[in-house]
XYZ file of C-alpha atoms in Angstrom:
767
model
C -19.849 32.836 0.814
C -19.555 33.138 4.118
C -18.472 29.236 4.958
C -15.124 30.533 3.837
C -14.733 32.201 7.704
C -14.468 28.915 9.207
C -11.196 28.728 7.574
C -8.308 30.713 9.108
C -6.292 32.913 7.676
C -2.829 30.925 6.236
C -5.986 28.296 4.840
C -8.437 30.652 3.300
C -5.218 33.051 1.733
C -4.371 28.932 -0.113
C -7.876 29.018 -1.036
C -8.095 31.670 -2.727
C -5.186 32.156 -4.850
C -5.989 30.555 -8.338
C -3.164 32.730 -10.243
C -1.039 30.565 -11.703
C 1.394 27.424 -9.870
C 0.244 27.325 -5.961
C 2.435 24.484 -3.132
C 0.624 24.932 0.068
C 2.676 22.989 2.666
C 0.019 20.849 4.868
C 2.050 20.390 8.315
C 0.856 16.843 10.145
C -2.586 17.485 11.133
C -3.299 20.838 9.771
C -5.888 20.286 7.797
C -4.823 20.086 4.697
C -8.126 18.129 3.137
C -10.555 20.816 4.305
C -8.591 23.034 1.924
C -8.317 20.732 -0.724
C -11.818 20.989 -0.495
C -12.918 24.580 0.358
C -10.399 25.114 -3.449
C -12.885 22.771 -5.454
C -15.558 24.430 -3.846
C -14.088 27.912 -4.065
C -12.837 27.131 -8.024
C -17.327 26.086 -8.630
C -18.388 29.788 -6.995
C -16.046 31.436 -8.660
C -17.523 30.259 -12.652
C -15.939 27.364 -12.958
C -17.365 24.000 -14.929
C -16.984 21.359 -13.114
C -15.922 19.188 -15.313
C -13.353 21.388 -16.628
C -11.389 20.685 -12.644
C -9.092 17.978 -12.600
C -8.340 16.664 -8.567
C -5.998 13.638 -8.076
C -6.074 12.316 -4.699
C -4.526 9.035 -3.380
C -7.041 7.207 -2.782
C -10.813 6.621 -4.339
C -11.827 6.988 -0.855
C -10.337 10.680 0.011
C -12.102 11.138 -3.712
C -15.563 10.529 -3.248
C -15.738 11.439 0.659
C -13.902 15.144 -1.002
C -16.284 15.109 -3.571
C -19.306 14.580 -1.270
C -18.166 17.655 1.326
C -17.379 19.818 -2.070
C -21.613 18.972 -2.908
C -22.772 19.793 0.715
C -20.922 23.215 1.593
C -21.857 24.721 -1.950
C -25.058 22.971 -2.907
C -23.650 22.768 -6.072
C -25.297 19.632 -7.600
C -22.621 19.301 -11.428
C -19.598 18.324 -8.227
C -20.792 14.829 -9.392
C -18.720 15.945 -12.575
C -16.075 16.457 -11.582
C -12.612 14.824 -12.765
C -11.480 13.348 -8.819
C -9.824 9.884 -8.080
C -6.681 8.355 -7.397
C -3.592 9.006 -11.253
C -5.057 5.594 -12.284
C -8.802 5.962 -11.720
C -7.575 9.213 -13.406
C -5.184 7.826 -16.120
C -7.300 4.160 -16.433
C -10.014 6.589 -17.178
C -8.417 8.711 -20.401
C -6.586 5.441 -21.983
C -10.498 3.614 -21.910
C -11.804 6.674 -25.010
C -8.174 6.676 -26.382
C -7.062 3.311 -25.776
C -7.299 1.770 -29.555
C -4.296 4.540 -29.791
C -1.563 2.730 -28.437
C -2.908 -1.087 -29.683
C -5.075 -2.017 -27.118
C -8.581 -1.876 -26.644
C -10.469 -0.380 -24.967
C -11.594 -3.482 -22.439
C -7.713 -3.953 -21.921
C -7.352 -5.876 -17.897
C -5.166 -4.537 -14.899
C -3.595 -6.536 -13.485
C -2.618 -6.905 -9.474
C 0.503 -7.546 -8.257
C -0.356 -11.928 -7.864
C -1.037 -11.508 -12.117
C 1.893 -9.742 -12.626
C 3.945 -12.369 -10.789
C 2.500 -15.751 -11.670
C 2.831 -13.399 -15.558
C 6.769 -12.753 -14.069
C 7.411 -16.721 -12.628
C 6.113 -17.945 -16.277
C 8.670 -15.989 -18.117
C 11.698 -17.025 -15.645
C 10.687 -21.019 -15.938
C 10.363 -20.393 -20.056
C 14.239 -18.685 -20.171
C 15.918 -21.207 -17.215
C 16.268 -18.991 -14.785
C 17.025 -20.389 -11.382
C 13.911 -19.404 -9.340
C 15.752 -18.589 -5.813
C 17.595 -15.563 -7.371
C 14.501 -14.430 -9.623
C 11.584 -14.636 -7.171
C 9.067 -13.323 -8.828
C 8.539 -10.015 -5.820
C 12.036 -9.551 -6.391
C 11.792 -8.810 -10.118
C 8.563 -7.674 -9.697
C 9.616 -5.008 -7.820
C 12.471 -3.914 -10.107
C 10.430 -3.361 -12.915
C 7.897 -0.993 -11.052
C 11.501 0.680 -9.440
C 12.546 1.269 -13.646
C 8.259 2.021 -14.754
C 8.085 4.759 -12.291
C 11.913 6.153 -12.997
C 10.597 6.188 -16.994
C 13.175 3.616 -17.366
C 11.736 1.193 -21.046
C 13.005 -1.933 -21.441
C 15.160 0.128 -24.541
C 16.076 2.331 -21.629
C 17.189 -0.128 -19.815
C 18.996 -1.621 -22.715
C 21.370 1.044 -23.139
C 21.993 2.419 -19.510
C 25.174 -0.082 -18.507
C 25.393 1.891 -14.912
C 22.000 0.049 -14.434
C 22.356 -3.500 -15.374
C 25.845 -3.149 -13.187
C 23.571 -2.283 -10.582
C 21.088 -5.632 -11.064
C 23.937 -8.183 -11.629
C 25.760 -7.132 -8.529
C 21.939 -8.253 -7.421
C 22.771 -11.455 -9.751
C 19.662 -10.697 -12.079
C 22.764 -11.131 -15.028
C 18.425 -11.742 -17.342
C 16.600 -9.096 -16.440
C 16.194 -7.010 -19.329
C 15.566 -10.240 -20.497
C 12.495 -10.718 -18.318
C 11.563 -6.572 -18.922
C 11.425 -6.732 -22.420
C 9.776 -9.741 -22.054
C 6.809 -9.091 -19.494
C 6.025 -6.381 -21.303
C 5.339 -7.921 -25.419
C 3.501 -10.799 -22.883
C 1.736 -7.626 -21.090
C 0.044 -6.041 -24.617
C -0.218 -9.335 -25.891
C -3.296 -10.549 -23.489
C -4.070 -6.569 -24.007
C -3.844 -5.800 -20.218
C -1.850 -3.383 -17.738
C 0.091 -3.027 -14.308
C -0.469 -0.199 -12.423
C 2.764 1.136 -13.467
C 1.947 0.681 -17.074
C -1.664 2.904 -16.735
C 0.751 5.850 -16.235
C 3.564 4.776 -18.665
C 0.584 4.429 -21.510
C -1.536 8.150 -20.629
C 2.488 9.613 -20.771
C 3.003 8.103 -23.864
C -0.413 8.558 -25.105
C 0.324 12.340 -24.674
C 3.965 12.522 -26.050
C 3.066 10.704 -29.228
C -0.034 12.151 -30.061
C -0.313 16.431 -29.407
C -3.085 16.601 -30.204
C -4.725 14.682 -27.978
C -1.969 16.519 -24.631
C -4.081 19.473 -25.968
C -7.447 18.035 -26.297
C -7.137 17.655 -22.179
C -5.059 20.753 -21.152
C -7.841 22.362 -22.770
C -10.484 20.355 -21.195
C -8.874 20.471 -17.786
C -8.536 24.558 -16.664
C -7.674 23.854 -13.266
C -5.046 20.533 -11.938
C -5.197 20.238 -7.765
C -2.937 17.158 -6.528
C -3.294 15.746 -3.289
C 0.185 14.288 -1.252
C 2.009 15.695 -3.817
C 5.245 14.452 -1.827
C 4.793 11.006 -2.619
C 4.653 11.584 -6.118
C 7.485 9.345 -8.755
C 8.409 11.323 -12.155
C 6.011 9.552 -14.538
C 3.378 11.325 -12.103
C 5.468 14.554 -11.694
C 5.784 14.404 -15.694
C 2.490 13.924 -16.172
C 1.235 16.778 -13.807
C 3.338 18.364 -15.529
C 2.232 17.714 -20.061
C -1.736 18.215 -17.876
C -0.505 22.022 -16.307
C 0.659 23.312 -19.396
C 0.554 25.767 -20.709
C -1.351 27.582 -18.376
C -0.421 25.999 -15.142
C -3.228 26.934 -13.140
C -2.230 24.469 -10.801
C -2.024 23.748 -6.627
C -0.152 20.532 -4.959
C -0.286 20.037 -1.728
C 1.610 17.814 0.660
C 4.458 17.793 3.445
C 7.540 16.747 2.680
C 8.285 15.572 6.376
C 5.700 12.852 5.435
C 7.236 11.858 2.342
C 7.892 7.812 3.448
C 7.305 5.885 0.319
C 10.469 6.123 -2.444
C 10.378 1.830 -2.051
C 7.327 2.834 -3.915
C 9.100 5.192 -6.476
C 7.928 8.628 -5.325
C 10.663 11.101 -5.480
C 10.456 14.237 -2.806
C 12.456 16.547 -5.032
C 8.975 16.458 -6.514
C 8.375 19.111 -3.899
C 11.247 19.938 -2.946
C 11.974 21.788 -6.185
C 8.099 22.687 -7.177
C 9.141 26.379 -6.530
C 12.413 25.698 -9.761
C 10.122 23.295 -11.845
C 6.706 26.315 -11.754
C 7.880 29.577 -11.955
C 6.344 32.434 -10.099
C 5.067 29.124 -8.209
C 3.662 31.123 -4.671
C 3.686 29.026 -1.687
C 1.973 28.633 1.952
C 2.536 26.909 4.692
C -0.362 25.343 7.162
C 1.736 25.806 10.466
C -1.407 24.749 12.954
C -1.881 21.405 14.105
C -5.472 20.835 14.940
C -5.522 17.265 15.406
C -1.977 16.730 18.611
C -1.262 18.009 22.242
C 1.371 21.044 22.361
C 3.780 17.537 23.881
C 3.113 15.946 21.107
C 3.724 19.046 18.434
C 6.935 19.826 19.938
C 7.806 16.350 20.561
C 7.250 15.430 16.370
C 9.422 18.767 15.775
C 12.433 18.174 17.554
C 12.794 15.169 15.669
C 12.279 16.454 12.123
C 14.199 19.562 12.516
C 17.749 16.972 12.062
C 16.217 16.154 8.818
C 18.528 18.210 6.212
C 16.731 18.079 3.034
C 13.376 19.303 4.252
C 11.101 23.002 3.367
C 11.156 24.278 7.610
C 7.975 25.109 8.685
C 6.774 25.776 12.283
C 4.177 23.720 13.227
C 2.787 24.901 16.670
C -0.857 23.209 18.267
C -3.010 25.566 20.938
C -3.916 22.282 22.325
C -3.264 21.519 26.032
C -0.542 20.668 27.033
C -1.409 17.150 27.849
C 1.275 14.197 28.710
C 4.203 13.842 28.315
C 5.410 10.999 25.474
C 6.337 7.578 27.618
C 9.516 6.227 26.754
C 8.988 2.256 27.998
C 11.768 -0.310 27.640
C 11.533 -3.851 28.204
C 13.398 -7.348 28.385
C 12.216 -9.094 25.764
C 10.055 -8.576 23.042
C 7.726 -10.662 25.013
C 7.086 -7.909 27.651
C 7.503 -5.813 25.070
C 4.119 -7.203 23.661
C 2.709 -7.815 27.649
C 3.585 -4.763 28.658
C 1.413 -2.304 25.812
C -1.365 -4.572 26.097
C -0.891 -4.184 29.915
C -1.283 -1.256 29.390
C -4.444 -1.050 26.825
C -5.941 -2.845 29.447
C -5.410 -0.273 32.228
C -6.382 2.399 29.071
C -9.203 1.000 27.967
C -11.093 -0.069 32.439
C -9.695 2.830 34.204
C -9.554 5.847 31.161
C -12.622 3.497 30.115
C -10.159 4.899 26.235
C -12.396 2.580 23.430
C -10.061 0.190 21.449
C -10.059 1.765 18.371
C -9.287 4.649 20.088
C -5.801 2.594 20.287
C -3.413 2.006 17.478
C 0.527 -0.352 17.743
C 2.091 0.680 15.010
C 5.710 -1.147 14.089
C 7.796 -0.825 11.596
C 7.003 -4.093 9.800
C 4.796 -6.944 9.987
C 6.173 -10.075 11.388
C 6.677 -7.449 14.617
C 2.268 -8.029 15.093
C 2.543 -11.719 15.991
C 3.588 -11.244 19.833
C 0.717 -8.646 19.787
C -1.752 -10.441 18.869
C -0.801 -13.693 20.666
C -1.074 -11.414 23.667
C -4.407 -9.924 22.314
C -6.075 -12.773 22.063
C -4.145 -14.469 25.223
C -6.706 -11.737 27.411
C -9.305 -11.544 24.997
C -8.770 -8.397 23.552
C -10.717 -7.228 19.879
C -8.449 -6.053 17.828
C -7.946 -6.134 13.443
C -4.327 -5.946 11.489
C -4.742 -3.108 8.855
C -2.192 -5.154 5.853
C -3.601 -8.934 5.850
C -4.721 -10.163 2.222
C -7.093 -7.663 0.927
C -10.752 -8.717 0.353
C -10.390 -9.436 -3.377
C -6.965 -11.199 -3.296
C -8.658 -13.773 -1.514
C -8.080 -17.535 -3.302
C -11.793 -17.714 -3.984
C -13.093 -14.208 -5.086
C -10.054 -13.960 -7.832
C -10.831 -17.781 -8.801
C -14.168 -15.918 -10.295
C -13.038 -12.970 -11.460
C -10.995 -14.564 -13.548
C -14.171 -15.678 -15.149
C -14.891 -12.458 -14.909
C -12.280 -11.273 -16.682
C -11.664 -13.462 -19.241
C -15.130 -13.467 -20.525
C -14.265 -9.770 -20.684
C -11.058 -9.986 -22.424
C -10.487 -12.485 -24.180
C -7.037 -12.401 -24.401
C -6.495 -12.391 -20.962
C -4.139 -15.095 -20.461
C -3.350 -15.175 -16.657
C -6.815 -15.333 -16.468
C -7.592 -18.486 -18.909
C -4.531 -19.807 -16.035
C -6.403 -19.271 -13.839
C -9.903 -19.814 -14.010
C -8.627 -23.457 -15.874
C -7.232 -24.468 -12.389
C -10.561 -24.890 -11.393
C -11.881 -26.100 -13.670
C -13.168 -29.701 -13.943
C -11.885 -32.401 -16.791
C -8.234 -30.284 -17.723
C -5.579 -30.359 -16.359
C -1.830 -28.815 -16.242
C -0.444 -31.242 -18.662
C -3.399 -30.268 -22.025
C -2.836 -26.983 -20.570
C 0.888 -26.231 -21.020
C 1.054 -27.852 -24.963
C -1.994 -25.309 -25.292
C 0.779 -22.300 -23.624
C 3.230 -24.211 -25.689
C 0.851 -23.791 -28.672
C 0.245 -20.822 -28.290
C 3.402 -19.322 -27.756
C 4.708 -21.283 -30.856
C 1.709 -19.290 -32.800
C 1.964 -16.280 -30.808
C -1.940 -16.695 -30.140
C -4.373 -16.102 -27.702
C -4.558 -19.710 -24.580
C -9.056 -19.149 -26.066
C -7.659 -18.826 -29.716
C -6.042 -21.808 -29.329
C -8.914 -23.723 -27.159
C -12.113 -22.676 -29.600
C -9.998 -24.982 -32.552
C -7.111 -26.775 -31.016
C -6.784 -29.447 -34.827
C -6.575 -25.706 -36.644
C -3.598 -25.525 -34.871
C -2.103 -29.402 -35.074
C -2.617 -30.181 -31.482
C -4.161 -33.926 -31.503
C -6.138 -36.382 -29.288
C -10.206 -36.239 -29.857
C -10.699 -36.727 -25.807
C -8.424 -33.636 -24.832
C -9.348 -31.745 -27.898
C -13.297 -32.000 -27.313
C -12.800 -30.635 -23.115
C -10.587 -28.017 -24.768
C -13.793 -27.423 -27.220
C -16.574 -27.823 -24.065
C -14.639 -25.098 -21.465
C -14.073 -22.569 -25.517
C -17.377 -22.521 -25.311
C -18.792 -21.703 -22.263
C -16.362 -18.405 -22.151
C -18.009 -17.448 -24.988
C -21.002 -17.682 -24.213
C -20.477 -15.887 -21.234
C -18.245 -13.268 -23.491
C -20.880 -12.504 -25.337
C -23.498 -11.938 -22.754
C -20.787 -9.263 -21.136
C -22.463 -6.582 -22.267
C -26.532 -6.237 -22.062
C -26.441 -8.341 -18.440
C -26.249 -6.512 -16.401
C -23.537 -6.734 -13.488
C -25.120 -9.157 -11.442
C -27.195 -11.140 -13.601
C -23.832 -11.912 -15.106
C -21.866 -13.727 -12.261
C -24.864 -15.552 -12.327
C -23.811 -16.836 -14.809
C -20.303 -17.064 -13.894
C -20.866 -19.250 -11.155
C -22.290 -21.720 -13.351
C -19.878 -21.579 -15.773
C -17.372 -21.825 -13.280
C -18.946 -25.112 -10.856
C -19.335 -22.859 -8.222
C -22.312 -22.752 -5.611
C -23.272 -20.733 -2.676
C -24.662 -23.097 -1.010
C -23.106 -24.641 2.016
C -22.734 -28.184 2.786
C -21.154 -28.969 5.572
C -22.003 -26.360 8.430
C -18.934 -27.921 10.186
C -16.692 -26.875 7.939
C -15.188 -23.500 8.518
C -13.091 -23.069 5.987
C -16.093 -23.288 3.421
C -18.704 -21.900 6.024
C -15.870 -18.434 5.040
C -15.766 -19.658 1.681
C -19.115 -19.283 0.419
C -19.744 -16.766 2.847
C -17.003 -14.890 1.166
C -18.308 -15.420 -2.193
C -21.800 -13.491 -1.095
C -21.037 -10.861 0.574
C -18.938 -10.551 -3.186
C -22.134 -11.329 -4.896
C -24.133 -8.791 -2.805
C -20.966 -6.072 -3.621
C -21.997 -5.880 -7.058
C -25.494 -5.730 -6.161
C -24.220 -2.769 -4.109
C -22.199 -1.618 -7.225
C -25.424 -1.390 -9.814
C -27.850 0.643 -7.340
C -25.309 2.984 -6.486
C -24.412 4.015 -10.156
C -27.952 3.219 -12.328
C -28.956 6.120 -13.501
C -31.863 6.458 -15.985
C -30.298 6.763 -18.580
C -28.052 3.724 -17.517
C -30.557 1.475 -16.405
C -28.156 -1.927 -17.301
C -24.931 -1.242 -15.735
C -22.298 -4.670 -17.397
C -19.716 -6.552 -15.517
C -16.944 -4.529 -17.129
C -18.086 -1.609 -15.312
C -17.922 -3.223 -11.428
C -14.504 -4.840 -13.054
C -12.535 -1.967 -13.971
C -13.738 -0.284 -10.385
C -12.361 -3.546 -8.157
C -9.077 -3.244 -9.944
C -8.537 0.300 -9.014
C -8.462 -0.466 -5.392
C -6.332 1.394 -3.145
C -4.850 -0.949 -0.111
C -6.662 1.188 2.123
C -9.710 2.081 0.189
C -9.711 -2.092 1.021
C -9.754 -1.600 4.858
C -11.764 -3.350 6.867
C -15.400 -1.594 8.689
C -13.529 0.792 11.652
C -16.683 0.977 13.184
C -15.970 -1.939 15.204
C -14.840 -1.569 18.820
C -11.349 -3.114 18.664
C -7.389 -1.962 19.067
C -5.643 -1.414 16.110
C -3.106 -3.179 14.683
C -0.672 -2.530 11.357
C 2.852 -0.668 10.375
C 3.044 2.879 10.133
C 3.510 2.846 6.451
C 0.225 1.970 6.294
C -1.301 4.255 9.429
C -0.351 8.139 7.576
C -3.460 9.776 7.519
C -5.252 7.718 10.752
C -5.112 9.326 13.807
C -5.852 7.997 17.306
C -6.146 9.446 20.605
C -3.918 6.774 21.611
C -0.782 4.942 19.598
C 1.971 2.642 20.395
C 4.707 2.655 18.407
C 6.763 -0.323 19.316
C 10.347 -1.567 17.536
C 11.931 1.666 18.637
C 16.251 -0.306 17.941
C 18.619 0.140 15.460
C 17.906 -1.881 12.777
C 14.488 -2.385 13.433
C 13.773 1.667 13.622
C 15.244 2.467 11.659
C 15.616 -0.658 9.515
C 19.342 -2.165 9.631
C 19.282 -0.871 5.518
C 19.569 2.964 6.150
C 22.118 2.589 8.638
C 26.184 2.930 8.301
C 28.329 5.369 6.744
C 28.120 3.058 3.509
C 24.644 4.083 2.961
C 22.851 7.068 2.183
C 22.088 9.834 4.842
C 18.736 9.812 2.536
C 17.578 6.537 3.442
C 18.599 7.279 7.078
C 15.953 10.719 6.626
C 13.699 8.866 4.942
C 13.434 6.675 8.302
C 13.047 9.125 10.682
C 10.102 10.991 8.413
C 8.404 7.652 8.962
C 9.140 7.684 12.342
C 7.599 11.657 12.477
C 4.825 10.540 10.697
C 4.097 7.454 13.488
C 3.886 9.734 16.172
C 2.023 12.403 14.587
C -0.684 8.930 14.172
C -1.224 10.482 18.059
C -3.550 13.094 19.814
C -3.816 12.782 22.978
C -1.149 9.045 24.381
C 2.192 8.303 22.916
C 3.852 5.349 23.866
C 7.747 4.542 22.609
C 8.412 1.453 23.194
C 11.727 -0.798 22.542
C 13.456 -3.911 23.659
C 16.707 -4.875 24.989
C 16.375 -8.499 23.823
C 14.569 -9.660 20.235
C 14.354 -12.294 18.265
C 15.451 -11.566 15.205
C 16.358 -13.869 11.747
C 16.053 -17.383 13.695
C 18.195 -16.006 17.112
C 18.101 -13.898 20.292
C 19.858 -11.094 19.456
C 20.843 -8.383 21.954
C 19.214 -5.356 20.942
C 20.491 -1.310 21.500
C 17.772 1.277 21.875
C 16.603 3.569 18.174
C 19.323 6.694 17.874
C 15.993 8.028 16.994
C 14.975 8.687 20.254
C 18.271 10.899 21.025
C 16.350 13.039 18.155
C 13.790 13.217 20.824
C 14.268 16.783 23.022
C 14.043 15.363 26.629
C 11.430 17.631 28.039
C 8.841 15.894 25.756
C 9.443 12.870 27.026
C 9.653 10.876 30.571
C 10.825 7.251 31.421
C 7.837 4.685 32.571
C 7.628 3.385 36.301
C 6.713 0.256 35.115
C 8.221 -3.328 35.078
C 11.491 -2.407 32.858
C 11.814 1.382 33.600
C 15.534 2.376 31.529
C 16.878 5.879 32.313
C 16.478 7.573 29.305
C 18.277 11.286 29.083
C 19.395 13.428 25.675
C 22.848 15.569 25.505
C 20.815 18.589 24.240
C 17.487 20.618 24.281
C 15.285 21.293 21.958
C 13.455 25.029 21.847
C 10.997 25.763 19.654
C 12.302 28.703 16.903
C 10.139 31.202 16.590
C 8.147 31.224 13.715
C 9.362 34.281 11.808
C 12.583 32.068 11.508
C 10.699 30.160 8.832
C 9.948 32.511 7.383
C 11.345 31.545 3.146
C 10.916 28.197 1.792
C 14.626 26.613 2.658
C 16.468 28.447 5.646
C 19.236 26.124 7.376
C 18.028 24.568 9.571
C 19.034 25.224 13.597
C 22.586 24.330 14.964
C 22.703 20.853 16.934
C 25.141 20.185 18.939
C 26.462 16.383 18.143
C 24.716 13.711 19.312
C 25.751 10.305 20.425
C 23.517 7.844 21.657
C 23.239 7.112 25.278
C 24.146 3.884 27.063
C 21.523 1.877 27.885
C 21.914 -0.256 31.703
C 24.103 -3.245 30.518
C 21.979 -6.380 30.471
C 23.730 -9.664 31.954
C 26.153 -11.014 29.207
C 24.692 -14.464 28.341
C 25.829 -13.991 24.917
C 27.360 -17.517 24.585
C 23.947 -19.094 25.708
C 22.058 -16.284 23.454
C 23.888 -17.312 19.833
C 22.767 -21.209 20.269
C 19.160 -20.824 20.165
C 17.336 -20.751 17.066
C 13.673 -19.834 16.231
C 11.838 -19.151 13.636
C 9.624 -17.549 15.663
C 10.052 -13.977 13.342
C 9.040 -15.747 10.420
C 5.237 -14.781 9.732
C 3.942 -18.347 10.577
C 0.029 -16.462 10.953
C -2.842 -19.418 10.233
C -3.479 -20.353 6.362
C 0.063 -19.844 5.460
C 1.900 -21.953 3.108
C 5.089 -23.797 3.972
C 6.983 -26.515 2.909
C 8.749 -29.010 5.184
C 11.762 -31.268 4.921
C 10.003 -34.539 5.285
C 6.665 -34.090 5.388
C 5.639 -31.696 2.438
C 4.033 -28.985 1.537
C 1.183 -27.674 4.548
C -0.947 -24.871 5.917
C 0.212 -23.360 9.043
C -2.806 -23.638 12.174
C -1.682 -22.365 14.494
C 2.108 -20.919 16.801
C 1.591 -21.099 20.615
C 3.405 -21.513 23.607
C 3.265 -24.730 25.488
C 2.284 -23.724 28.303
C 4.667 -27.103 30.784
C 7.711 -26.442 29.159
C 7.656 -22.890 27.233
C 8.740 -24.233 23.551
C 6.970 -22.297 21.427
C 5.069 -24.795 18.225
C 3.399 -24.699 15.006
C 0.307 -27.084 14.419
C 0.347 -28.269 10.553
C -1.466 -29.663 8.256
C 0.217 -31.499 5.497
C -1.566 -32.017 1.790
C -0.184 -35.488 2.863
C 0.937 -36.195 5.654
C -2.276 -34.818 8.132
C -1.597 -32.926 10.833
C 1.217 -32.901 12.572
C 2.965 -30.850 15.991
C 6.759 -29.342 15.362
C 8.802 -27.798 18.059
C 9.279 -24.091 15.322
C 12.826 -23.751 17.112
C 13.960 -27.129 15.348
C 11.172 -26.996 12.197
C 13.246 -25.791 9.628
C 10.423 -24.994 7.566
C 10.639 -22.834 3.904
C 7.351 -20.202 3.368
C 5.761 -20.896 -0.162
C-alpha cells in the first residue's frame, strides 16, 4: 500500500491501529479528514467488507467527499456500499426499515425547525399560554436540550430540579407543551431531528434482537468530530460499538463549540475512561497556517483547564504577526475592515473569495454588508435563509409531504394556506373536529359530514381538496419524482410561467421554483440504476430533509468576500481572516462573563476564538470598536479579555487611522513536545492576567445615554415587522441619509403602502 507513504508518522500510526477503541486528537489543520479517509481505505484493504463499516460524519457533504476520495484511493468499486453519513441520515436509514416497531410508518415525515415551531405555536394557543413568554423558538430550544440530554416527558415530570429551572424562566407549563408536542408528532407520523436519534436508541434498547443485528452488522465504527456529540449520540455509539468495541473517534476538544446544541465536551475528554484500553493518538502538525498564527492560537488555548493538551506546530514560514486594529465606533470598524480588503485585493492581488469576515453574532453583519455595498465589493453571507426554507419552496414541498404522509397535519395546514377557496375559519373548524375525534385533518376533510360538520358549500370544498390530495398520493410511488412534482404544482395551482418580467419578487419566486424542479431532475439522474429506473418522490424528500446548514451553502466558487459567524466557519479555511467585534460582552458573549457564570462557558468562548484564529492560513486581523450600538443605544466598549491571552510577540498593533497600544503582562513560550506526552498533563503555570486599559475615550456618556437606535436589530430587507400605527409590513431597505446622517428605514406596509421612518424612533417589532 504505497499510498500510506503520503502520511506523516502520527497519521500513519493512527490509520494502521485497528485493535480496539482508538481516540485520535486532531489539532486544527492537522489532516483529520485525510486520516479518516485513509483509515477506511486501509480497513477495506484489510478485507473488511464496505457494507460492514459504519462512518458517522456531521455533514452529508463531508460523507460524499470522503466516499469519493476512498474510491479514488483504493479503486474499490464496493466503497459505494459503505454506511457513511450523518448521525441523522444513518438513524433515518435504520428507522425506515423498523419504523413499524415503534408505531410509525416507513414514510414518516422529518420536521424541520419551522414545522416544529408551527406545531408548538398551535399547542401554546390551545393551552391559552401567553405568546410573549412561550415563544416557539425558546420552547423548541428547551425541548431540544431535554432530548439531547435523553430526558423524556416522563423523566421531566419526575425531575423537580429541571422543573425549577424552567419556572425561573417563567416556563411553568413546559411539561404540558413537551408532552403534547410528542403526542402530536407521533399522531402526525413525524419526527424532528432529535427524535430520530432518540427513537433509534429506543429501538435498540426495547428490541435486543435489533440491537444485536446492528452490532453484528458493523465490524468497525468511525466517528468524525467526536467533540460535537451529545449524550444521545454517545449512547448510540456505545450501543453500536459493543461488544467488540472496534471504534475510532476523531476530533479536537479545543474546537468543541456547540454546547448550545447539546454537544458535551466530556464525551471526548472521557473517552479513555468510557472505553477501556483505548489508545490515544495525537495529530499535532498544522498544515494550514503559518507559524505565527499557530503559535498565537496555542498561547490562547493553553489558558483552558478542560482539555487534552497537545503541542500543535507548523513547519511553514513564520508569516506576518496577527494585526490588532482598534476603531472608535462599530461603523468605523466596518469601514476599516473593508478598506483593508480593498488594499489586499488591489495591491496584493488577493481574490475576494480568499477573504472572510467573522463575527460572534449574525446581527453584526449588517454594517459590513452596508460598507461592502457602498464600495461595490461582491460578498455572500452564510446564515441567510436556506434555499429549502424559502416560502415558495416550503409551499410546494408541503404538497409533496402530505401526499407521501397523509397524517402530516402541519404540511396540510401549509398546503391549504395557498389553496384558494378554503379559509382560516373553515380550517379552524376542521382542526377542532380532528382534535375531538383524534383523527388527522385530511381524514376529517375526506368526509366532514361523518364527523358532524355541516354546511354543503364548505363540505364540498373540503372534499374537493381531499380528493386532489388522495389522487396525488396514489401516484407517489408509480410516478418518477420529477413527474410527481409536476402533478403537485398543478394541484397547488402554482405556475412556473413569469407573467410580469418587471416584478422582481415574482421573478425570484419563479426562478427558485424552476431551480427546485431542476434539482429533482438532477437527483433522479444521480440515483438511477439498472434496478431502479423510477426514483419516487419520497426518496428525494428524505434526502432534502436531512440537509444541514453546511450542506446548503451557496456556491463557493464565486469571487466574493465571505461573511459568517465563527460557529459557521468551523471546518473552513481562508488565506485572510478578519475577526471582528472583539469586545467584552460581544466576544466573549455577556452570558459567559461574570463570577456567577460557569467557568465552562467562558472556556467554550475561548475555544470559539481559537477556532476563529485557526481558520486563517496567512493573515489574521483582530478588530474591535470602542463604541457600539447595542440594544438600541450607543455604549462604550472594552476590548476583549481574550486579547490578553495571546502572547504579544505574535501580535502587532495597526498603524491605521485609529491605532491602539496593545500590551500583555506575560510571554508565552511553547512547551517542549515531550511535556505533552501524557493524555492530561497539567498546563504550564501562567501569571495572573489583568486586562490593560485602553486609552480613555472622551467621556461623553451623558450624551450617549440619550441616543436611542435600533440599528443593532436585524432589519434586513424582507424582514417582517409590526408598527404601532401602520400595522404589519416588510422591510425594503435601511440606509443612512447623506444630508442628515440619520439612519432611515423603508417599509412596505400591508395596508398603508410604503413609508420611510427614522430608525431611531420607529419602535418596530419583528414578527
